[in-house]
């Protein structure tokens, strides 16, 4: 958020500089009030550009085969342009190349869920997906597995085709 503020300040300075140059080119026929107007417009435009470019820039940081499982879009009264096109505030993705089967033929896969949220640190969380039973589990370091590669003592946190993670992982594996 600090860099967003710095970028807004420099956008404002650039906008005021453009207005000052236009004023000089017009022989000072443009009013002095044009400088704060241009500064404000440039600050808003710079902030909007940063908001809308955040999602594609973060996707570039992930492996090339990354699959977006879900997105969280932002709309706000104080950002009226978001009612035309909401910007992505956060998303969850996984990369099939990072997926590991717990035991060959078990159809139980561990994925690295990449959880990204604007202005928050990135989180990578291991998630277990049982494709045969259509279940999803959060796993920890002390999770144990039976002889078939299935987790023991875990309660599912998602199930069925309505869960956005299960169909995506099972189709990619």
mmCIF file of C-alpha atoms in Angstrom:
data_model
loop_
_atom_site.group_PDB
_atom_site.id
_atom_site.type_symbol
_atom_site.label_atom_id
_atom_site.label_comp_id
_atom_site.label_asym_id
_atom_site.label_seq_id
_atom_site.Cartn_x
_atom_site.Cartn_y
_atom_site.Cartn_z
ATOM 1 C CA UNK A 1 0.000 0.000 0.000
ATOM 2 C CA UNK A 2 2.964 2.290 0.615
ATOM 3 C CA UNK A 3 4.058 1.955 -3.024
ATOM 4 C CA UNK A 4 0.514 2.715 -4.182
ATOM 5 C CA UNK A 5 0.683 5.999 -2.264
ATOM 6 C CA UNK A 6 4.110 6.832 -3.718
ATOM 7 C CA UNK A 7 2.851 6.049 -7.239
ATOM 8 C CA UNK A 8 -0.198 8.272 -6.691
ATOM 9 C CA UNK A 9 2.001 11.185 -5.571
ATOM 10 C CA UNK A 10 4.264 10.850 -8.610
ATOM 11 C CA UNK A 11 1.232 10.521 -10.906
ATOM 12 C CA UNK A 12 -0.100 13.759 -9.442
ATOM 13 C CA UNK A 13 3.229 15.502 -9.994
ATOM 14 C CA UNK A 14 3.307 14.257 -13.589
ATOM 15 C CA UNK A 15 -0.269 15.450 -14.176
ATOM 16 C CA UNK A 16 0.541 18.880 -12.737
ATOM 17 C CA UNK A 17 3.682 19.018 -14.884
ATOM 18 C CA UNK A 18 1.674 18.260 -18.019
ATOM 19 C CA UNK A 19 -0.833 20.977 -17.086
ATOM 20 C CA UNK A 20 1.980 23.452 -16.470
ATOM 21 C CA UNK A 21 3.502 22.632 -19.869
ATOM 22 C CA UNK A 22 0.096 23.067 -21.569
ATOM 23 C CA UNK A 23 -0.364 26.380 -19.775
ATOM 24 C CA UNK A 24 3.051 27.617 -20.967
ATOM 25 C CA UNK A 25 2.378 26.395 -24.530
ATOM 26 C CA UNK A 26 -0.909 28.309 -24.550
ATOM 27 C CA UNK A 27 0.858 31.507 -23.520
ATOM 28 C CA UNK A 28 -0.658 31.391 -20.017
ATOM 29 C CA UNK A 29 -4.192 31.558 -21.435
ATOM 30 C CA UNK A 30 -5.182 28.452 -19.473
ATOM 31 C CA UNK A 31 -6.084 29.190 -15.831
ATOM 32 C CA UNK A 32 -3.725 28.198 -13.009
ATOM 33 C CA UNK A 33 -6.493 25.962 -11.631
ATOM 34 C CA UNK A 34 -5.841 23.476 -14.430
ATOM 35 C CA UNK A 35 -2.783 22.136 -12.573
ATOM 36 C CA UNK A 36 -4.616 20.647 -9.539
ATOM 37 C CA UNK A 37 -7.340 19.309 -11.850
ATOM 38 C CA UNK A 38 -4.766 17.503 -14.005
ATOM 39 C CA UNK A 39 -2.946 16.307 -10.865
ATOM 40 C CA UNK A 40 -6.151 14.830 -9.441
ATOM 41 C CA UNK A 41 -7.124 13.159 -12.714
ATOM 42 C CA UNK A 42 -3.627 11.693 -13.064
ATOM 43 C CA UNK A 43 -3.697 10.377 -9.475
ATOM 44 C CA UNK A 44 -7.056 8.683 -10.006
ATOM 45 C CA UNK A 45 -5.977 7.260 -13.368
ATOM 46 C CA UNK A 46 -2.725 5.924 -11.905
ATOM 47 C CA UNK A 47 -4.501 4.282 -8.968
ATOM 48 C CA UNK A 48 -7.139 2.715 -11.224
ATOM 49 C CA UNK A 49 -4.438 1.395 -13.555
ATOM 50 C CA UNK A 50 -2.626 -0.205 -10.606
ATOM 51 C CA UNK A 51 -5.819 -1.838 -9.334
ATOM 52 C CA UNK A 52 -6.700 -3.370 -12.685
ATOM 53 C CA UNK A 53 -3.142 -4.529 -13.447
ATOM 54 C CA UNK A 54 -2.629 -6.270 -10.073
ATOM 55 C CA UNK A 55 -4.335 -9.554 -11.072
ATOM 56 C CA UNK A 56 -2.523 -10.157 -14.393
ATOM 57 C CA UNK A 57 0.801 -9.155 -12.831
ATOM 58 C CA UNK A 58 0.310 -11.678 -10.006
ATOM 59 C CA UNK A 59 -0.633 -14.416 -12.466
ATOM 60 C CA UNK A 60 2.711 -13.834 -14.180
ATOM 61 C CA UNK A 61 4.457 -14.723 -10.877
ATOM 62 C CA UNK A 62 2.855 -18.185 -10.805
ATOM 63 C CA UNK A 63 3.976 -21.236 -12.805
ATOM 64 C CA UNK A 64 2.899 -21.049 -16.482
ATOM 65 C CA UNK A 65 0.354 -23.872 -16.096
ATOM 66 C CA UNK A 66 -1.431 -22.218 -13.140
ATOM 67 C CA UNK A 67 -5.206 -22.647 -13.018
ATOM 68 C CA UNK A 68 -7.311 -19.989 -11.272
ATOM 69 C CA UNK A 69 -9.835 -21.701 -9.000
ATOM 70 C CA UNK A 70 -11.716 -18.634 -7.825
ATOM 71 C CA UNK A 71 -11.501 -14.860 -7.802
ATOM 72 C CA UNK A 72 -12.815 -12.188 -5.470
ATOM 73 C CA UNK A 73 -13.922 -9.039 -7.232
ATOM 74 C CA UNK A 74 -14.169 -5.547 -5.773
ATOM 75 C CA UNK A 75 -17.036 -3.119 -6.262
ATOM 76 C CA UNK A 76 -17.458 -0.018 -4.131
ATOM 77 C CA UNK A 77 -19.524 3.144 -4.058
ATOM 78 C CA UNK A 78 -16.360 5.226 -3.682
ATOM 79 C CA UNK A 79 -14.988 3.572 -6.858
ATOM 80 C CA UNK A 80 -17.870 4.097 -9.315
ATOM 81 C CA UNK A 81 -15.910 2.685 -12.280
ATOM 82 C CA UNK A 82 -15.998 -0.745 -10.566
ATOM 83 C CA UNK A 83 -19.703 -1.016 -11.362
ATOM 84 C CA UNK A 84 -18.765 -1.070 -15.046
ATOM 85 C CA UNK A 85 -15.869 -3.537 -14.626
ATOM 86 C CA UNK A 86 -15.023 -4.840 -11.122
ATOM 87 C CA UNK A 87 -11.323 -5.376 -10.396
ATOM 88 C CA UNK A 88 -9.965 -8.607 -8.949
ATOM 89 C CA UNK A 89 -9.034 -8.097 -5.302
ATOM 90 C CA UNK A 90 -7.916 -11.668 -4.609
ATOM 91 C CA UNK A 91 -7.727 -15.147 -6.100
ATOM 92 C CA UNK A 92 -6.864 -18.779 -5.430
ATOM 93 C CA UNK A 93 -4.876 -20.759 -7.971
ATOM 94 C CA UNK A 94 -2.912 -24.006 -8.258
ATOM 95 C CA UNK A 95 -0.392 -25.383 -10.718
ATOM 96 C CA UNK A 96 -0.904 -28.951 -12.016
ATOM 97 C CA UNK A 97 2.890 -29.253 -12.334
ATOM 98 C CA UNK A 98 3.116 -28.902 -8.527
ATOM 99 C CA UNK A 99 0.449 -31.570 -7.886
ATOM 100 C CA UNK A 100 1.569 -34.820 -6.240
ATOM 101 C CA UNK A 101 -0.382 -38.079 -5.885
ATOM 102 C CA UNK A 102 -0.114 -39.461 -2.318
ATOM 103 C CA UNK A 103 0.200 -43.029 -3.590
ATOM 104 C CA UNK A 104 0.207 -44.241 -7.189
ATOM 105 C CA UNK A 105 -3.353 -45.067 -8.293
ATOM 106 C CA UNK A 106 -4.984 -43.661 -5.121
ATOM 107 C CA UNK A 107 -6.556 -40.661 -6.912
ATOM 108 C CA UNK A 108 -5.670 -38.592 -3.835
ATOM 109 C CA UNK A 109 -3.670 -35.498 -4.779
ATOM 110 C CA UNK A 110 -1.875 -32.814 -2.800
ATOM 111 C CA UNK A 111 -1.886 -29.383 -4.421
ATOM 112 C CA UNK A 112 -0.210 -26.140 -3.439
ATOM 113 C CA UNK A 113 -3.032 -23.597 -3.302
ATOM 114 C CA UNK A 114 -1.674 -20.121 -4.037
ATOM 115 C CA UNK A 115 -3.846 -17.622 -2.164
ATOM 116 C CA UNK A 116 -3.293 -14.008 -3.179
ATOM 117 C CA UNK A 117 -5.061 -10.958 -1.819
ATOM 118 C CA UNK A 118 -4.333 -7.334 -2.694
ATOM 119 C CA UNK A 119 -2.186 -5.636 -0.020
ATOM 120 C CA UNK A 120 -1.596 -8.958 1.797
ATOM 121 C CA UNK A 121 1.347 -11.365 1.739
ATOM 122 C CA UNK A 122 1.009 -14.370 -0.565
ATOM 123 C CA UNK A 123 0.024 -17.662 1.085
ATOM 124 C CA UNK A 124 0.792 -21.140 -0.210
ATOM 125 C CA UNK A 125 -1.344 -23.766 1.508
ATOM 126 C CA UNK A 126 -1.252 -27.523 0.927
ATOM 127 C CA UNK A 127 -4.672 -28.946 0.097
ATOM 128 C CA UNK A 128 -5.594 -32.621 -0.263
ATOM 129 C CA UNK A 129 -8.126 -33.628 -2.930
ATOM 130 C CA UNK A 130 -9.664 -37.112 -3.044
ATOM 131 C CA UNK A 131 -10.947 -37.405 -6.622
ATOM 132 C CA UNK A 132 -12.537 -40.852 -6.129
ATOM 133 C CA UNK A 133 -14.749 -39.653 -3.255
ATOM 134 C CA UNK A 134 -14.955 -36.002 -4.395
ATOM 135 C CA UNK A 135 -13.667 -34.601 -1.094
ATOM 136 C CA UNK A 136 -11.271 -31.810 -0.172
ATOM 137 C CA UNK A 137 -9.219 -31.601 3.020
ATOM 138 C CA UNK A 138 -6.934 -29.049 4.657
ATOM 139 C CA UNK A 139 -3.809 -30.882 5.731
ATOM 140 C CA UNK A 140 -1.140 -30.182 8.317
ATOM 141 C CA UNK A 141 2.354 -31.459 9.026
ATOM 142 C CA UNK A 142 1.023 -34.175 11.344
ATOM 143 C CA UNK A 143 -1.490 -35.630 8.839
ATOM 144 C CA UNK A 144 -1.179 -39.400 8.489
ATOM 145 C CA UNK A 145 -2.230 -41.619 5.574
ATOM 146 C CA UNK A 146 -3.527 -45.198 5.390
ATOM 147 C CA UNK A 147 -2.183 -47.959 3.136
ATOM 148 C CA UNK A 148 -4.264 -46.683 0.178
ATOM 149 C CA UNK A 149 -2.892 -43.121 0.416
ATOM 150 C CA UNK A 150 -6.054 -41.639 1.977
ATOM 151 C CA UNK A 151 -5.841 -39.243 4.941
ATOM 152 C CA UNK A 152 -6.713 -40.508 8.403
ATOM 153 C CA UNK A 153 -8.671 -38.529 10.968
ATOM 154 C CA UNK A 154 -9.441 -35.491 8.794
ATOM 155 C CA UNK A 155 -12.848 -33.942 8.226
ATOM 156 C CA UNK A 156 -13.578 -32.735 4.686
ATOM 157 C CA UNK A 157 -13.863 -28.982 4.156
ATOM 158 C CA UNK A 158 -15.382 -29.292 0.679
ATOM 159 C CA UNK A 159 -17.228 -31.924 -1.278
ATOM 160 C CA UNK A 160 -18.884 -32.589 -4.607
ATOM 161 C CA UNK A 161 -18.760 -30.868 -7.984
ATOM 162 C CA UNK A 162 -19.932 -27.533 -6.491
ATOM 163 C CA UNK A 163 -16.560 -27.129 -4.774
ATOM 164 C CA UNK A 164 -14.389 -25.109 -7.206
ATOM 165 C CA UNK A 165 -11.201 -26.987 -6.248
ATOM 166 C CA UNK A 166 -12.235 -30.636 -6.734
ATOM 167 C CA UNK A 167 -13.311 -30.621 -10.425
ATOM 168 C CA UNK A 168 -10.333 -28.462 -11.436
ATOM 169 C CA UNK A 169 -7.753 -30.655 -9.688
ATOM 170 C CA UNK A 170 -9.299 -33.937 -10.825
ATOM 171 C CA UNK A 171 -9.571 -32.763 -14.443
ATOM 172 C CA UNK A 172 -5.941 -31.584 -14.475
ATOM 173 C CA UNK A 173 -4.520 -34.740 -12.839
#
